[in-house]
XYZ file of C-alpha atoms in Angstrom:
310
model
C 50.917 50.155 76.164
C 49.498 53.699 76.388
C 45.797 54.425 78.256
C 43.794 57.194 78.056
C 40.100 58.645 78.148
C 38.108 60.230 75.613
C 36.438 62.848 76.328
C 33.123 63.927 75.162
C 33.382 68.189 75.689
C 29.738 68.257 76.710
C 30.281 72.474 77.792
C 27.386 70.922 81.299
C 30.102 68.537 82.683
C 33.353 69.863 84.654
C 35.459 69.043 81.569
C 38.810 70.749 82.878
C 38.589 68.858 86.340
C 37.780 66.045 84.404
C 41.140 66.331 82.322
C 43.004 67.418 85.736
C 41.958 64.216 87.162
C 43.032 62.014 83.972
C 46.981 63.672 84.646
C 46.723 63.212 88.141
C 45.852 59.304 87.904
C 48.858 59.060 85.497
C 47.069 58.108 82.176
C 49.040 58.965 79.327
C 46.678 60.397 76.685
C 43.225 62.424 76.530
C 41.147 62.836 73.406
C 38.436 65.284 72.817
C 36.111 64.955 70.742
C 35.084 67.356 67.881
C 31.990 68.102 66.952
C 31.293 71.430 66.286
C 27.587 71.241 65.026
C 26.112 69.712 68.337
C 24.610 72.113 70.549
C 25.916 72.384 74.269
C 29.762 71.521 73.463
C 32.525 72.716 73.638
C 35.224 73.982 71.511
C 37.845 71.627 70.792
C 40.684 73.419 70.484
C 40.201 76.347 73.143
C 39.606 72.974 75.421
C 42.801 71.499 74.176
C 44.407 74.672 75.109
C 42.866 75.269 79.171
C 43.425 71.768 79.715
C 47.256 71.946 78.469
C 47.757 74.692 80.278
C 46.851 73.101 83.751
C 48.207 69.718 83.324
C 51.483 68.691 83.286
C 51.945 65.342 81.658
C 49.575 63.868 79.986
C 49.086 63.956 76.051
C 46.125 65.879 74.325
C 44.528 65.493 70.952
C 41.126 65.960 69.340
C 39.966 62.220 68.748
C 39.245 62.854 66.416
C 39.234 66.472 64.182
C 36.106 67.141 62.257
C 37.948 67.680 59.137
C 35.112 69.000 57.154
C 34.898 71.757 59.785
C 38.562 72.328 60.295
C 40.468 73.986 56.958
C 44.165 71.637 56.677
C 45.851 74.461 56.619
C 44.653 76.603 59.775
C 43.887 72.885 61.593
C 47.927 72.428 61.054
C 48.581 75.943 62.606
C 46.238 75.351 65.560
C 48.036 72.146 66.372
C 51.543 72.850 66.262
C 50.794 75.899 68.209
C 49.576 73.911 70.518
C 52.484 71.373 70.835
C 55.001 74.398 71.098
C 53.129 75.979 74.256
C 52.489 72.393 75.748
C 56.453 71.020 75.397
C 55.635 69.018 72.797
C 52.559 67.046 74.290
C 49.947 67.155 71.267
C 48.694 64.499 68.655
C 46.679 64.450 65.771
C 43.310 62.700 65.605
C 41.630 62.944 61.822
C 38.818 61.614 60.532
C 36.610 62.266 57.061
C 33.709 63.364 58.583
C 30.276 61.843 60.265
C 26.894 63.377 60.792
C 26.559 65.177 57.149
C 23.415 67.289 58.294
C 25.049 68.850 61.308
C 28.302 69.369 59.065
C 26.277 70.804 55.932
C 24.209 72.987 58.981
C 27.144 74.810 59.940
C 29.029 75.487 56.612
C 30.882 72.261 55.730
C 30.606 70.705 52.123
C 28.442 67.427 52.458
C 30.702 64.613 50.570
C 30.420 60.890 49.415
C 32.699 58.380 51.271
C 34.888 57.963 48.350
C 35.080 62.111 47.989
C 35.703 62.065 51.980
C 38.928 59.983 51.896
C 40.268 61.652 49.162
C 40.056 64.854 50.755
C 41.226 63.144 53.855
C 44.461 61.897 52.730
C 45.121 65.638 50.588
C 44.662 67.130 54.026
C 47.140 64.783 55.591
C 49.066 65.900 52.767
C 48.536 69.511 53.673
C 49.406 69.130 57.273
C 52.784 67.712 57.072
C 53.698 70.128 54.305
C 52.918 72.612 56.406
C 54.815 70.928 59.695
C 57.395 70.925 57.158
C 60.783 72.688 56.483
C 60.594 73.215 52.533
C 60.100 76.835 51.349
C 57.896 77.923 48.633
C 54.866 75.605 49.328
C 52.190 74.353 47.233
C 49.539 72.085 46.962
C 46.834 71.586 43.927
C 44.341 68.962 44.980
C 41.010 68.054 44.340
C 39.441 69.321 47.759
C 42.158 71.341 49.245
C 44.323 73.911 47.541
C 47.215 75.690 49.597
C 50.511 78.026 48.697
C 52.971 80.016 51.158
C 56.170 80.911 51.218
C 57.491 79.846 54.170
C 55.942 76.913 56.597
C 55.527 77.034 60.161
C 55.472 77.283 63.135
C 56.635 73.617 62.690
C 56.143 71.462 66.174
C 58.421 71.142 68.537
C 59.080 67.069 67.493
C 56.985 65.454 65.068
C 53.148 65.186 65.926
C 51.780 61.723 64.808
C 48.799 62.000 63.037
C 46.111 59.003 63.878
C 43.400 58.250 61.727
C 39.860 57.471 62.723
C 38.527 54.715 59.797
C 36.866 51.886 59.817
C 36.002 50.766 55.834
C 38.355 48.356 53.841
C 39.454 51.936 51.862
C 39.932 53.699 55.038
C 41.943 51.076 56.601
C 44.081 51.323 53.421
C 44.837 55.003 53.603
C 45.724 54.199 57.112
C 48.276 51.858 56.329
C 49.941 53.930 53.730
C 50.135 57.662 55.375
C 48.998 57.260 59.240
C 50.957 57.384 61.888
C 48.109 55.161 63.966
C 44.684 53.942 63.807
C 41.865 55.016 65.887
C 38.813 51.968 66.054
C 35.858 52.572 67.957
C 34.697 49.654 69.651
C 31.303 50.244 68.500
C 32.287 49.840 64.716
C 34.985 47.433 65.395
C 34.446 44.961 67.758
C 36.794 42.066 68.381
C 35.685 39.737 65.809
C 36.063 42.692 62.920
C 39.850 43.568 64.218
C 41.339 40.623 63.017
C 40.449 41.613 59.176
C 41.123 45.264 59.901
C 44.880 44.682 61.175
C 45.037 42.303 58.108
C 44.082 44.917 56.056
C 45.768 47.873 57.803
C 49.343 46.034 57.550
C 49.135 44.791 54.198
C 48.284 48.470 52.796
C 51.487 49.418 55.239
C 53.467 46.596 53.745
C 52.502 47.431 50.102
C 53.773 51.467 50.362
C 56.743 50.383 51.560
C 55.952 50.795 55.514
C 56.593 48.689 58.797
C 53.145 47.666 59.632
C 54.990 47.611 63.272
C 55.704 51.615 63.381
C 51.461 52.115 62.868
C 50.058 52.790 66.271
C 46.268 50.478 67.300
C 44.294 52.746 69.260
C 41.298 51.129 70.705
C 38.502 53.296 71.409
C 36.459 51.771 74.941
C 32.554 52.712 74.197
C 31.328 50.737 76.979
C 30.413 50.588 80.627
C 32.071 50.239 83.446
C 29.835 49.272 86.148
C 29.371 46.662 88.875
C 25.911 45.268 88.365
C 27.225 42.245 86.258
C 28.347 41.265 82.578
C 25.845 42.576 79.858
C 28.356 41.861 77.231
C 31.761 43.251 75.740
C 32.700 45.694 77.821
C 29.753 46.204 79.990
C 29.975 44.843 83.128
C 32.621 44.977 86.063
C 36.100 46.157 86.364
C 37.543 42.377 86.335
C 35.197 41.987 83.468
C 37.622 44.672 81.574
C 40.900 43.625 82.842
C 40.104 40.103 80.797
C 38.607 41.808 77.895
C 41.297 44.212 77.501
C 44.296 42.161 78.214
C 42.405 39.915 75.219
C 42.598 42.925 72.730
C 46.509 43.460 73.628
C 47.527 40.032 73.722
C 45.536 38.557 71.115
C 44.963 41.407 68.864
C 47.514 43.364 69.624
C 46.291 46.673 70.453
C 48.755 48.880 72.338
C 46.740 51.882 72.901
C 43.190 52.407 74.967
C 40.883 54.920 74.943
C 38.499 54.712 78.198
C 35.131 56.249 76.690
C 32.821 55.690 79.321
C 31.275 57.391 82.077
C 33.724 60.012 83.510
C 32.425 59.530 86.773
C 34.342 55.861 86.951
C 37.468 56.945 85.515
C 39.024 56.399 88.691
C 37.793 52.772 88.610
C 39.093 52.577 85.230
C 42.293 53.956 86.655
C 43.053 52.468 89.585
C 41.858 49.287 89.087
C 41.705 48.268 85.881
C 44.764 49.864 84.568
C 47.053 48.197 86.934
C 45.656 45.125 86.456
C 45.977 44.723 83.031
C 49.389 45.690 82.453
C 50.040 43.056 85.228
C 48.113 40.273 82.999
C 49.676 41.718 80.153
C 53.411 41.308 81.818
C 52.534 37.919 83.110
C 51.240 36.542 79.805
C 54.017 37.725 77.891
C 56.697 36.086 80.280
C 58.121 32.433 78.997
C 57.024 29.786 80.961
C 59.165 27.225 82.412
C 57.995 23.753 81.793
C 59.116 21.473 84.581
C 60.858 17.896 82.941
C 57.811 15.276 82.185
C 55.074 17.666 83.011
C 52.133 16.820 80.730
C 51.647 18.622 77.944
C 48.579 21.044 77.902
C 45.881 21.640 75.051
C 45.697 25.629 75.761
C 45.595 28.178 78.944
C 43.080 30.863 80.578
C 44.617 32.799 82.869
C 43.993 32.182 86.648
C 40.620 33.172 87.901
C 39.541 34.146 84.280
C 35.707 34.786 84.431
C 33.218 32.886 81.459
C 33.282 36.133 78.803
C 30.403 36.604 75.970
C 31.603 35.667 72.611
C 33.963 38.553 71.329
């Protein structure tokens, strides 16, 4: 399992001490989010940059890229320039596009869902042709149109590329091109994931894939907080340790995304962390069943609190 935090690049908070923290702690991966239109953030990638060049661990990537604002092309540049100065510690996040009046505001074409993911998977298209070592390149697509003669620079290994989609069509273009999936909590809580891993492995299955090699990456918008349960994820940190060891046991989600409150990423951290991968460890460990013990109808693990519906 892999935990990180997502990072909101709101330009007021102390967004490099922030990150510095995150590689200190040990977490493994930071995403920053990307959207250009909103007043009072941050860029992106000159963030991805300062914060790679003070830490010295810990993988970065924009969770996800506002593709609408961010040419294939120059985007596939950008990032492999990035994994070259870093040693190699940079990931892709993608997504169509949200907020079409902010988008449309600042330059960017507004497009239909169906238009989005098209030009969506052309620009995943784009990006590994351009990550790649053919000579002579060209693409002709409906949205994005690109020739060169030579690639480059190409990364340093290959940089996964993650996709942030939640719709049945999304989660199908996942599963034939992605390299992981990004799911927000807020758009995909626990009772949705069950249909969207369906879905996201089948669509792997069907091109040809190993649903296995396709990355879950859980996105955490909640609250970490000690003034009691107010639902999935809000409440305290044994209130997470439960909930999350539930998403990687039982739904099998191998990658989390804290995006809460900064200020208790050291809770997150230090306590919650930990413990999970502890519950995790323990749950996955085959029991020994002593001769003529009873059989049982189903466990909870030790000391696991009552939990709102999920």
């Amino acid at each position: 399992m892999r935990f990180g935090l997502s990072l909101a690049p709101e330009s007021a908070r102390p967004l490099v001490r922030i990150a510095q923290d995150a590689d200190r702690y040990g977490l493994d991966l930071l995403g920053i989010g990307d959207h250009p239109y909103r007043r009072g953030t941050a860029d992106t990638h000159a963030l991805m940059a300062t914060v790679l060049a003070v830490t010295t661990r810990i993988r970065v990537l924009p969770a996800v890229a506002c593709l609408p604002l961010r040419p294939p092309a120059a985007l596939a540049k950008a990032i492999a320039t990035l994994d070259r100065s870093s040693g190699g510690r940079v990931l892709l996040g993608l997504g169509a596009g949200t907020s079409w009046d902010g988008i449309e505001a600042y330059g960017g074409t507004r497009l239909g869902a169906a238009e989005a993911r098209r030009a969506l998977e052309e620009a995943v298209q784009v990006i590994r042709l351009h990550w790649s070592d053919q000579q002579g390149l060209r693409f002709q697509g409906e949205h994005y149109r690109f020739a060169a003669g030579r690639p480059g620079p190409a990364p340093e290994t290959p940089i996964p590329i993650w996709l942030g989609v939640t719709g049945p069509r999304g989660l199908d273009l996942a599963g034939r091109v992605a390299d992981g999936w990004i799911a927000p909590s807020s758009l995909v809580p626990p009772k949705r994931l069950a249909e969207g891993q369906r879905r996201l492995d089948e669509a792997a299955a069907r091109a040809g894939r190993d649903p296995a090699d396709i990355r879950r990456v859980y996105l955490l918008e909640g609250a970490l907080d000690v003034r009691g349960s107010r639902g999935f994820l809000h409440g305290p940190p044994r209130q997470w340790v439960y909930e999350l060891t539930e998403l990687a046991v039982g739904h099998g989600i191998d990658s989390f995304l804290y995006a809460g409150d900064p200020d208790h990423l050291t809770s997150f951290a230090l306590e919650v962390i930990p413990a999970v991968r502890e519950l995790c460890a323990r749950q996955s460990r085959p029991r020994v069943t002593p001769p003529n013990a009873p059989a049982t109808q189903g466990t909870t693990p030790a000391g696991a609190p009552a939990h709102p519906q999920k």
